[in-house]
Amino acid sequence: MKIAFSAPTDNKTHRYCIACNAEAISKIRVNGYLKWQCSACGQVNDRYIHLGNTSKDGKWWIADDGELWHESAGVFVRNREGKYLFFERVAYPLGYTIPAGHVDNGEAGEHAAIRELQEEVGIGSEHLTPVITTKIVGDMCIGAADSHLWHVYREDLAEQPEVRVLEEDEGRAPVWMTLDEALTKQLPFAVRYLIDNYADQIGR
């Protein structure tokens, strides 16, 4: 998404309506799914524009053409049977995803992957293997970026833990699937792109 207004420089977090750019949105739930309602224009949207400069704002930048980019990290968690952990997202983009999220300011991609793994599904990393760092254009996130720089890892589990999704705003219904099984499901753009293009590196 191209940003048509000046980015904030006050070291604070800002969330704007994706329809009218007013800083007047609030989080709501519609049929169990996370949405954003604007008190200025009245619209309810799946996404909002997230900009800011604090340490807990995800890394972002605006390219020369005005395109908003975010930096993300994700982990393909593999059990001893060769299946991977997915869970169903309840916030945009919908579909079955891997543990993943935006990299914080001042944070390395590997550290972000380990953090997201712990925060989302309660798994501590022991065998994190780098898979690929790649740019994905067309990866539309809840914070209004349509382009992301992804750091992708694999975590090989010695034992299979009982898994549940710990953050209610993230998802539900964890499930173990092969990569080929996952491709038969609804997947967020980035997850499908990564499997389509890097399945051998991930470990089919």
PDB file of N, CA and C in Angstrom, residues 69-155:
ATOM      1  N   TRP A  69       6.546  -0.971   3.526  1.00  0.00           N
ATOM      2  CA  TRP A  69       7.131  -2.299   3.736  1.00  0.00           C
ATOM      3  C   TRP A  69       7.187  -2.606   5.234  1.00  0.00           C
ATOM      4  N   HIS A  70       6.985  -3.879   5.579  1.00  0.00           N
ATOM      5  CA  HIS A  70       7.217  -4.381   6.932  1.00  0.00           C
ATOM      6  C   HIS A  70       8.232  -5.514   6.869  1.00  0.00           C
ATOM      7  N   GLU A  71       8.875  -5.780   8.004  1.00  0.00           N
ATOM      8  CA  GLU A  71       9.811  -6.898   8.114  1.00  0.00           C
ATOM      9  C   GLU A  71       9.196  -7.954   9.014  1.00  0.00           C
ATOM     10  N   SER A  72       9.219  -9.218   8.575  1.00  0.00           N
ATOM     11  CA  SER A  72       8.549 -10.303   9.289  1.00  0.00           C
ATOM     12  C   SER A  72       9.485 -11.483   9.495  1.00  0.00           C
ATOM     13  N   ALA A  73       9.137 -12.331  10.464  1.00  0.00           N
ATOM     14  CA  ALA A  73       9.867 -13.575  10.710  1.00  0.00           C
ATOM     15  C   ALA A  73       8.856 -14.671  10.989  1.00  0.00           C
ATOM     16  N   GLY A  74       9.128 -15.871  10.472  1.00  0.00           N
ATOM     17  CA  GLY A  74       8.220 -16.989  10.680  1.00  0.00           C
ATOM     18  C   GLY A  74       8.982 -18.288  10.842  1.00  0.00           C
ATOM     19  N   VAL A  75       8.322 -19.266  11.462  1.00  0.00           N
ATOM     20  CA  VAL A  75       8.964 -20.550  11.766  1.00  0.00           C
ATOM     21  C   VAL A  75       8.078 -21.705  11.303  1.00  0.00           C
ATOM     22  N   PHE A  76       8.621 -22.571  10.475  1.00  0.00           N
ATOM     23  CA  PHE A  76       7.977 -23.837  10.153  1.00  0.00           C
ATOM     24  C   PHE A  76       8.419 -24.857  11.206  1.00  0.00           C
ATOM     25  N   VAL A  77       7.502 -25.245  12.075  1.00  0.00           N
ATOM     26  CA  VAL A  77       7.802 -26.152  13.183  1.00  0.00           C
ATOM     27  C   VAL A  77       7.514 -27.582  12.727  1.00  0.00           C
ATOM     28  N   ARG A  78       8.530 -28.436  12.691  1.00  0.00           N
ATOM     29  CA  ARG A  78       8.394 -29.804  12.171  1.00  0.00           C
ATOM     30  C   ARG A  78       8.527 -30.824  13.288  1.00  0.00           C
ATOM     31  N   ASN A  79       7.570 -31.773  13.313  1.00  0.00           N
ATOM     32  CA  ASN A  79       7.651 -32.844  14.314  1.00  0.00           C
ATOM     33  C   ASN A  79       8.407 -34.046  13.745  1.00  0.00           C
ATOM     34  N   ARG A  80       8.514 -35.095  14.520  1.00  0.00           N
ATOM     35  CA  ARG A  80       9.323 -36.252  14.122  1.00  0.00           C
ATOM     36  C   ARG A  80       8.681 -37.046  12.994  1.00  0.00           C
ATOM     37  N   GLU A  81       7.381 -36.811  12.749  1.00  0.00           N
ATOM     38  CA  GLU A  81       6.686 -37.482  11.646  1.00  0.00           C
ATOM     39  C   GLU A  81       6.771 -36.679  10.341  1.00  0.00           C
ATOM     40  N   GLY A  82       7.474 -35.542  10.379  1.00  0.00           N
ATOM     41  CA  GLY A  82       7.621 -34.733   9.178  1.00  0.00           C
ATOM     42  C   GLY A  82       6.438 -33.837   8.895  1.00  0.00           C
ATOM     43  N   LYS A  83       5.568 -33.629   9.902  1.00  0.00           N
ATOM     44  CA  LYS A  83       4.444 -32.716   9.747  1.00  0.00           C
ATOM     45  C   LYS A  83       4.758 -31.385  10.416  1.00  0.00           C
ATOM     46  N   TYR A  84       4.071 -30.340   9.939  1.00  0.00           N
ATOM     47  CA  TYR A  84       4.356 -28.984  10.389  1.00  0.00           C
ATOM     48  C   TYR A  84       3.157 -28.400  11.142  1.00  0.00           C
ATOM     49  N   LEU A  85       3.462 -27.508  12.068  1.00  0.00           N
ATOM     50  CA  LEU A  85       2.437 -26.877  12.897  1.00  0.00           C
ATOM     51  C   LEU A  85       1.830 -25.673  12.175  1.00  0.00           C
ATOM     52  N   PHE A  86       0.516 -25.697  12.039  1.00  0.00           N
ATOM     53  CA  PHE A  86      -0.244 -24.574  11.510  1.00  0.00           C
ATOM     54  C   PHE A  86      -1.371 -24.255  12.484  1.00  0.00           C
ATOM     55  N   PHE A  87      -1.874 -23.029  12.436  1.00  0.00           N
ATOM     56  CA  PHE A  87      -3.094 -22.707  13.172  1.00  0.00           C
ATOM     57  C   PHE A  87      -3.910 -21.706  12.365  1.00  0.00           C
ATOM     58  N   GLU A  88      -5.199 -21.648  12.668  1.00  0.00           N
ATOM     59  CA  GLU A  88      -6.126 -20.818  11.904  1.00  0.00           C
ATOM     60  C   GLU A  88      -6.120 -19.389  12.428  1.00  0.00           C
ATOM     61  N   ARG A  89      -5.830 -18.437  11.571  1.00  0.00           N
ATOM     62  CA  ARG A  89      -5.821 -17.035  11.958  1.00  0.00           C
ATOM     63  C   ARG A  89      -7.235 -16.508  12.133  1.00  0.00           C
ATOM     64  N   VAL A  90      -7.411 -15.621  13.130  1.00  0.00           N
ATOM     65  CA  VAL A  90      -8.703 -14.956  13.327  1.00  0.00           C
ATOM     66  C   VAL A  90      -8.608 -13.473  12.992  1.00  0.00           C
ATOM     67  N   ALA A  91      -7.456 -13.039  12.526  1.00  0.00           N
ATOM     68  CA  ALA A  91      -7.245 -11.664  12.062  1.00  0.00           C
ATOM     69  C   ALA A  91      -6.656 -11.723  10.661  1.00  0.00           C
ATOM     70  N   TYR A  92      -6.878 -10.651   9.901  1.00  0.00           N
ATOM     71  CA  TYR A  92      -6.372 -10.593   8.532  1.00  0.00           C
ATOM     72  C   TYR A  92      -4.849 -10.717   8.508  1.00  0.00           C
ATOM     73  N   PRO A  93      -4.300 -11.503   7.560  1.00  0.00           N
ATOM     74  CA  PRO A  93      -4.942 -12.298   6.525  1.00  0.00           C
ATOM     75  C   PRO A  93      -5.377 -13.662   7.064  1.00  0.00           C
ATOM     76  N   LEU A  94      -6.567 -14.098   6.678  1.00  0.00           N
ATOM     77  CA  LEU A  94      -7.132 -15.331   7.212  1.00  0.00           C
ATOM     78  C   LEU A  94      -6.507 -16.549   6.542  1.00  0.00           C
ATOM     79  N   GLY A  95      -6.703 -17.707   7.168  1.00  0.00           N
ATOM     80  CA  GLY A  95      -6.175 -18.961   6.652  1.00  0.00           C
ATOM     81  C   GLY A  95      -5.279 -19.615   7.691  1.00  0.00           C
ATOM     82  N   TYR A  96      -4.742 -20.781   7.344  1.00  0.00           N
ATOM     83  CA  TYR A  96      -3.848 -21.512   8.235  1.00  0.00           C
ATOM     84  C   TYR A  96      -2.428 -20.972   8.087  1.00  0.00           C
ATOM     85  N   THR A  97      -1.850 -20.582   9.197  1.00  0.00           N
ATOM     86  CA  THR A  97      -0.541 -19.931   9.181  1.00  0.00           C
ATOM     87  C   THR A  97       0.456 -20.680  10.041  1.00  0.00           C
ATOM     88  N   ILE A  98       1.696 -20.313   9.920  1.00  0.00           N
ATOM     89  CA  ILE A  98       2.761 -20.772  10.807  1.00  0.00           C
ATOM     90  C   ILE A  98       2.967 -19.713  11.891  1.00  0.00           C
ATOM     91  N   PRO A  99       3.637 -20.047  13.005  1.00  0.00           N
ATOM     92  CA  PRO A  99       3.995 -19.007  13.969  1.00  0.00           C
ATOM     93  C   PRO A  99       4.862 -17.948  13.291  1.00  0.00           C
ATOM     94  N   ALA A 100       4.408 -16.707  13.317  1.00  0.00           N
ATOM     95  CA  ALA A 100       5.100 -15.641  12.592  1.00  0.00           C
ATOM     96  C   ALA A 100       4.609 -14.293  13.081  1.00  0.00           C
ATOM     97  N   GLY A 101       5.360 -13.258  12.760  1.00  0.00           N
ATOM     98  CA  GLY A 101       4.946 -11.907  13.112  1.00  0.00           C
ATOM     99  C   GLY A 101       5.968 -10.893  12.656  1.00  0.00           C
ATOM    100  N   HIS A 102       5.700  -9.641  12.949  1.00  0.00           N
ATOM    101  CA  HIS A 102       6.597  -8.571  12.544  1.00  0.00           C
ATOM    102  C   HIS A 102       7.825  -8.515  13.453  1.00  0.00           C
ATOM    103  N   VAL A 103       8.943  -8.182  12.854  1.00  0.00           N
ATOM    104  CA  VAL A 103      10.190  -7.980  13.587  1.00  0.00           C
ATOM    105  C   VAL A 103      10.125  -6.623  14.275  1.00  0.00           C
ATOM    106  N   ASP A 104      10.468  -6.573  15.556  1.00  0.00           N
ATOM    107  CA  ASP A 104      10.466  -5.311  16.291  1.00  0.00           C
ATOM    108  C   ASP A 104      11.675  -4.460  15.905  1.00  0.00           C
ATOM    109  N   ASN A 105      11.570  -3.157  16.112  1.00  0.00           N
ATOM    110  CA  ASN A 105      12.704  -2.269  15.899  1.00  0.00           C
ATOM    111  C   ASN A 105      13.871  -2.709  16.776  1.00  0.00           C
ATOM    112  N   GLY A 106      15.066  -2.747  16.213  1.00  0.00           N
ATOM    113  CA  GLY A 106      16.244  -3.137  16.956  1.00  0.00           C
ATOM    114  C   GLY A 106      16.372  -4.626  17.186  1.00  0.00           C
ATOM    115  N   GLU A 107      15.538  -5.441  16.544  1.00  0.00           N
ATOM    116  CA  GLU A 107      15.512  -6.885  16.765  1.00  0.00           C
ATOM    117  C   GLU A 107      16.003  -7.613  15.512  1.00  0.00           C
ATOM    118  N   ALA A 108      16.805  -8.647  15.708  1.00  0.00           N
ATOM    119  CA  ALA A 108      17.248  -9.474  14.585  1.00  0.00           C
ATOM    120  C   ALA A 108      16.128 -10.424  14.185  1.00  0.00           C
ATOM    121  N   GLY A 109      16.138 -10.845  12.916  1.00  0.00           N
ATOM    122  CA  GLY A 109      15.108 -11.751  12.438  1.00  0.00           C
ATOM    123  C   GLY A 109      15.038 -13.040  13.236  1.00  0.00           C
ATOM    124  N   GLU A 110      16.188 -13.616  13.580  1.00  0.00           N
ATOM    125  CA  GLU A 110      16.215 -14.862  14.355  1.00  0.00           C
ATOM    126  C   GLU A 110      15.584 -14.675  15.727  1.00  0.00           C
ATOM    127  N   HIS A 111      15.882 -13.552  16.382  1.00  0.00           N
ATOM    128  CA  HIS A 111      15.311 -13.283  17.701  1.00  0.00           C
ATOM    129  C   HIS A 111      13.801 -13.093  17.608  1.00  0.00           C
ATOM    130  N   ALA A 112      13.345 -12.456  16.533  1.00  0.00           N
ATOM    131  CA  ALA A 112      11.912 -12.277  16.336  1.00  0.00           C
ATOM    132  C   ALA A 112      11.225 -13.624  16.143  1.00  0.00           C
ATOM    133  N   ALA A 113      11.847 -14.519  15.389  1.00  0.00           N
ATOM    134  CA  ALA A 113      11.270 -15.842  15.158  1.00  0.00           C
ATOM    135  C   ALA A 113      11.147 -16.616  16.462  1.00  0.00           C
ATOM    136  N   ILE A 114      12.185 -16.574  17.283  1.00  0.00           N
ATOM    137  CA  ILE A 114      12.157 -17.269  18.577  1.00  0.00           C
ATOM    138  C   ILE A 114      11.081 -16.671  19.472  1.00  0.00           C
ATOM    139  N   ARG A 115      10.961 -15.349  19.468  1.00  0.00           N
ATOM    140  CA  ARG A 115       9.953 -14.670  20.289  1.00  0.00           C
ATOM    141  C   ARG A 115       8.546 -15.036  19.847  1.00  0.00           C
ATOM    142  N   GLU A 116       8.291 -14.978  18.541  1.00  0.00           N
ATOM    143  CA  GLU A 116       6.956 -15.304  18.034  1.00  0.00           C
ATOM    144  C   GLU A 116       6.591 -16.753  18.329  1.00  0.00           C
ATOM    145  N   LEU A 117       7.546 -17.636  18.222  1.00  0.00           N
ATOM    146  CA  LEU A 117       7.314 -19.050  18.507  1.00  0.00           C
ATOM    147  C   LEU A 117       6.863 -19.250  19.950  1.00  0.00           C
ATOM    148  N   GLN A 118       7.508 -18.558  20.865  1.00  0.00           N
ATOM    149  CA  GLN A 118       7.150 -18.651  22.274  1.00  0.00           C
ATOM    150  C   GLN A 118       5.829 -17.950  22.559  1.00  0.00           C
ATOM    151  N   GLU A 119       5.655 -16.749  22.022  1.00  0.00           N
ATOM    152  CA  GLU A 119       4.455 -15.959  22.315  1.00  0.00           C
ATOM    153  C   GLU A 119       3.187 -16.579  21.743  1.00  0.00           C
ATOM    154  N   GLU A 120       3.276 -17.119  20.541  1.00  0.00           N
ATOM    155  CA  GLU A 120       2.059 -17.585  19.872  1.00  0.00           C
ATOM    156  C   GLU A 120       1.666 -19.004  20.247  1.00  0.00           C
ATOM    157  N   VAL A 121       2.653 -19.901  20.369  1.00  0.00           N
ATOM    158  CA  VAL A 121       2.299 -21.307  20.617  1.00  0.00           C
ATOM    159  C   VAL A 121       3.048 -21.920  21.800  1.00  0.00           C
ATOM    160  N   GLY A 122       3.830 -21.126  22.527  1.00  0.00           N
ATOM    161  CA  GLY A 122       4.462 -21.600  23.752  1.00  0.00           C
ATOM    162  C   GLY A 122       5.583 -22.597  23.550  1.00  0.00           C
ATOM    163  N   ILE A 123       6.237 -22.570  22.388  1.00  0.00           N
ATOM    164  CA  ILE A 123       7.337 -23.493  22.111  1.00  0.00           C
ATOM    165  C   ILE A 123       8.658 -22.743  22.225  1.00  0.00           C
ATOM    166  N   GLY A 124       9.550 -23.241  23.056  1.00  0.00           N
ATOM    167  CA  GLY A 124      10.887 -22.678  23.155  1.00  0.00           C
ATOM    168  C   GLY A 124      11.781 -23.260  22.075  1.00  0.00           C
ATOM    169  N   SER A 125      12.574 -22.422  21.446  1.00  0.00           N
ATOM    170  CA  SER A 125      13.397 -22.864  20.336  1.00  0.00           C
ATOM    171  C   SER A 125      14.646 -23.596  20.826  1.00  0.00           C
ATOM    172  N   GLU A 126      14.920 -24.764  20.196  1.00  0.00           N
ATOM    173  CA  GLU A 126      16.126 -25.531  20.502  1.00  0.00           C
ATOM    174  C   GLU A 126      16.947 -25.816  19.251  1.00  0.00           C
ATOM    175  N   HIS A 127      16.272 -25.927  18.102  1.00  0.00           N
ATOM    176  CA  HIS A 127      16.970 -26.303  16.868  1.00  0.00           C
ATOM    177  C   HIS A 127      16.489 -25.429  15.719  1.00  0.00           C
ATOM    178  N   LEU A 128      16.691 -24.131  15.831  1.00  0.00           N
ATOM    179  CA  LEU A 128      16.226 -23.193  14.810  1.00  0.00           C
ATOM    180  C   LEU A 128      17.217 -23.180  13.645  1.00  0.00           C
ATOM    181  N   THR A 129      16.714 -23.488  12.462  1.00  0.00           N
ATOM    182  CA  THR A 129      17.546 -23.560  11.264  1.00  0.00           C
ATOM    183  C   THR A 129      17.107 -22.495  10.271  1.00  0.00           C
ATOM    184  N   PRO A 130      18.014 -21.624   9.804  1.00  0.00           N
ATOM    185  CA  PRO A 130      17.634 -20.642   8.778  1.00  0.00           C
ATOM    186  C   PRO A 130      17.231 -21.331   7.478  1.00  0.00           C
ATOM    187  N   VAL A 131      16.156 -20.855   6.853  1.00  0.00           N
ATOM    188  CA  VAL A 131      15.689 -21.405   5.582  1.00  0.00           C
ATOM    189  C   VAL A 131      15.923 -20.414   4.448  1.00  0.00           C
ATOM    190  N   ILE A 132      15.387 -19.203   4.572  1.00  0.00           N
ATOM    191  CA  ILE A 132      15.488 -18.217   3.505  1.00  0.00           C
ATOM    192  C   ILE A 132      15.168 -16.834   4.059  1.00  0.00           C
ATOM    193  N   THR A 133      15.810 -15.819   3.513  1.00  0.00           N
ATOM    194  CA  THR A 133      15.381 -14.429   3.681  1.00  0.00           C
ATOM    195  C   THR A 133      15.020 -13.926   2.301  1.00  0.00           C
ATOM    196  N   THR A 134      13.776 -13.443   2.159  1.00  0.00           N
ATOM    197  CA  THR A 134      13.289 -13.084   0.835  1.00  0.00           C
ATOM    198  C   THR A 134      12.255 -11.974   0.912  1.00  0.00           C
ATOM    199  N   LYS A 135      12.159 -11.194  -0.143  1.00  0.00           N
ATOM    200  CA  LYS A 135      11.125 -10.171  -0.247  1.00  0.00           C
ATOM    201  C   LYS A 135       9.883 -10.788  -0.885  1.00  0.00           C
ATOM    202  N   ILE A 136       8.704 -10.496  -0.316  1.00  0.00           N
ATOM    203  CA  ILE A 136       7.446 -10.995  -0.861  1.00  0.00           C
ATOM    204  C   ILE A 136       6.537  -9.804  -1.142  1.00  0.00           C
ATOM    205  N   VAL A 137       6.326  -9.531  -2.400  1.00  0.00           N
ATOM    206  CA  VAL A 137       5.439  -8.453  -2.834  1.00  0.00           C
ATOM    207  C   VAL A 137       4.049  -9.038  -3.056  1.00  0.00           C
ATOM    208  N   GLY A 138       3.031  -8.392  -2.505  1.00  0.00           N
ATOM    209  CA  GLY A 138       1.672  -8.910  -2.577  1.00  0.00           C
ATOM    210  C   GLY A 138       1.222  -9.545  -1.283  1.00  0.00           C
ATOM    211  N   ASP A 139       2.100  -9.559  -0.295  1.00  0.00           N
ATOM    212  CA  ASP A 139       1.793 -10.099   1.031  1.00  0.00           C
ATOM    213  C   ASP A 139       1.116  -9.013   1.862  1.00  0.00           C
ATOM    214  N   MET A 140      -0.204  -8.992   1.864  1.00  0.00           N
ATOM    215  CA  MET A 140      -0.977  -7.941   2.517  1.00  0.00           C
ATOM    216  C   MET A 140      -1.214  -8.293   3.985  1.00  0.00           C
ATOM    217  N   CYS A 141      -0.749  -7.435   4.901  1.00  0.00           N
ATOM    218  CA  CYS A 141      -0.891  -7.711   6.330  1.00  0.00           C
ATOM    219  C   CYS A 141      -1.938  -6.793   6.959  1.00  0.00           C
ATOM    220  N   ILE A 142      -2.260  -7.069   8.211  1.00  0.00           N
ATOM    221  CA  ILE A 142      -3.276  -6.307   8.923  1.00  0.00           C
ATOM    222  C   ILE A 142      -2.873  -4.849   9.099  1.00  0.00           C
ATOM    223  N   GLY A 143      -1.536  -4.571   9.108  1.00  0.00           N
ATOM    224  CA  GLY A 143      -1.048  -3.222   9.317  1.00  0.00           C
ATOM    225  C   GLY A 143      -0.868  -2.412   8.059  1.00  0.00           C
ATOM    226  N   ALA A 144      -1.434  -2.869   6.935  1.00  0.00           N
ATOM    227  CA  ALA A 144      -1.538  -2.143   5.657  1.00  0.00           C
ATOM    228  C   ALA A 144      -0.319  -2.247   4.757  1.00  0.00           C
ATOM    229  N   ALA A 145       0.708  -2.986   5.152  1.00  0.00           N
ATOM    230  CA  ALA A 145       1.814  -3.219   4.215  1.00  0.00           C
ATOM    231  C   ALA A 145       1.416  -4.323   3.242  1.00  0.00           C
ATOM    232  N   ASP A 146       1.723  -4.127   1.966  1.00  0.00           N
ATOM    233  CA  ASP A 146       1.477  -5.136   0.943  1.00  0.00           C
ATOM    234  C   ASP A 146       2.770  -5.795   0.485  1.00  0.00           C
ATOM    235  N   SER A 147       3.878  -5.403   1.091  1.00  0.00           N
ATOM    236  CA  SER A 147       5.188  -5.953   0.751  1.00  0.00           C
ATOM    237  C   SER A 147       5.966  -6.183   2.043  1.00  0.00           C
ATOM    238  N   HIS A 148       6.643  -7.335   2.117  1.00  0.00           N
ATOM    239  CA  HIS A 148       7.367  -7.692   3.334  1.00  0.00           C
ATOM    240  C   HIS A 148       8.729  -8.289   3.010  1.00  0.00           C
ATOM    241  N   LEU A 149       9.679  -8.029   3.903  1.00  0.00           N
ATOM    242  CA  LEU A 149      10.943  -8.749   3.917  1.00  0.00           C
ATOM    243  C   LEU A 149      10.810  -9.854   4.965  1.00  0.00           C
ATOM    244  N   TRP A 150      10.868 -11.108   4.509  1.00  0.00           N
ATOM    245  CA  TRP A 150      10.645 -12.260   5.396  1.00  0.00           C
ATOM    246  C   TRP A 150      11.952 -12.957   5.749  1.00  0.00           C
ATOM    247  N   HIS A 151      12.080 -13.300   7.056  1.00  0.00           N
ATOM    248  CA  HIS A 151      13.136 -14.185   7.539  1.00  0.00           C
ATOM    249  C   HIS A 151      12.446 -15.488   7.958  1.00  0.00           C
ATOM    250  N   VAL A 152      12.811 -16.586   7.310  1.00  0.00           N
ATOM    251  CA  VAL A 152      12.093 -17.849   7.510  1.00  0.00           C
ATOM    252  C   VAL A 152      13.036 -18.890   8.105  1.00  0.00           C
ATOM    253  N   TYR A 153      12.514 -19.634   9.085  1.00  0.00           N
ATOM    254  CA  TYR A 153      13.296 -20.623   9.814  1.00  0.00           C
ATOM    255  C   TYR A 153      12.510 -21.930   9.933  1.00  0.00           C
ATOM    256  N   ARG A 154      13.213 -22.996  10.294  1.00  0.00           N
ATOM    257  CA  ARG A 154      12.579 -24.270  10.634  1.00  0.00           C
ATOM    258  C   ARG A 154      13.012 -24.671  12.034  1.00  0.00           C
ATOM    259  N   GLU A 155      12.078 -25.152  12.818  1.00  0.00           N
ATOM    260  CA  GLU A 155      12.357 -25.670  14.159  1.00  0.00           C
ATOM    261  C   GLU A 155      12.025 -27.156  14.166  1.00  0.00           C
TER     262      GLU A 155
END
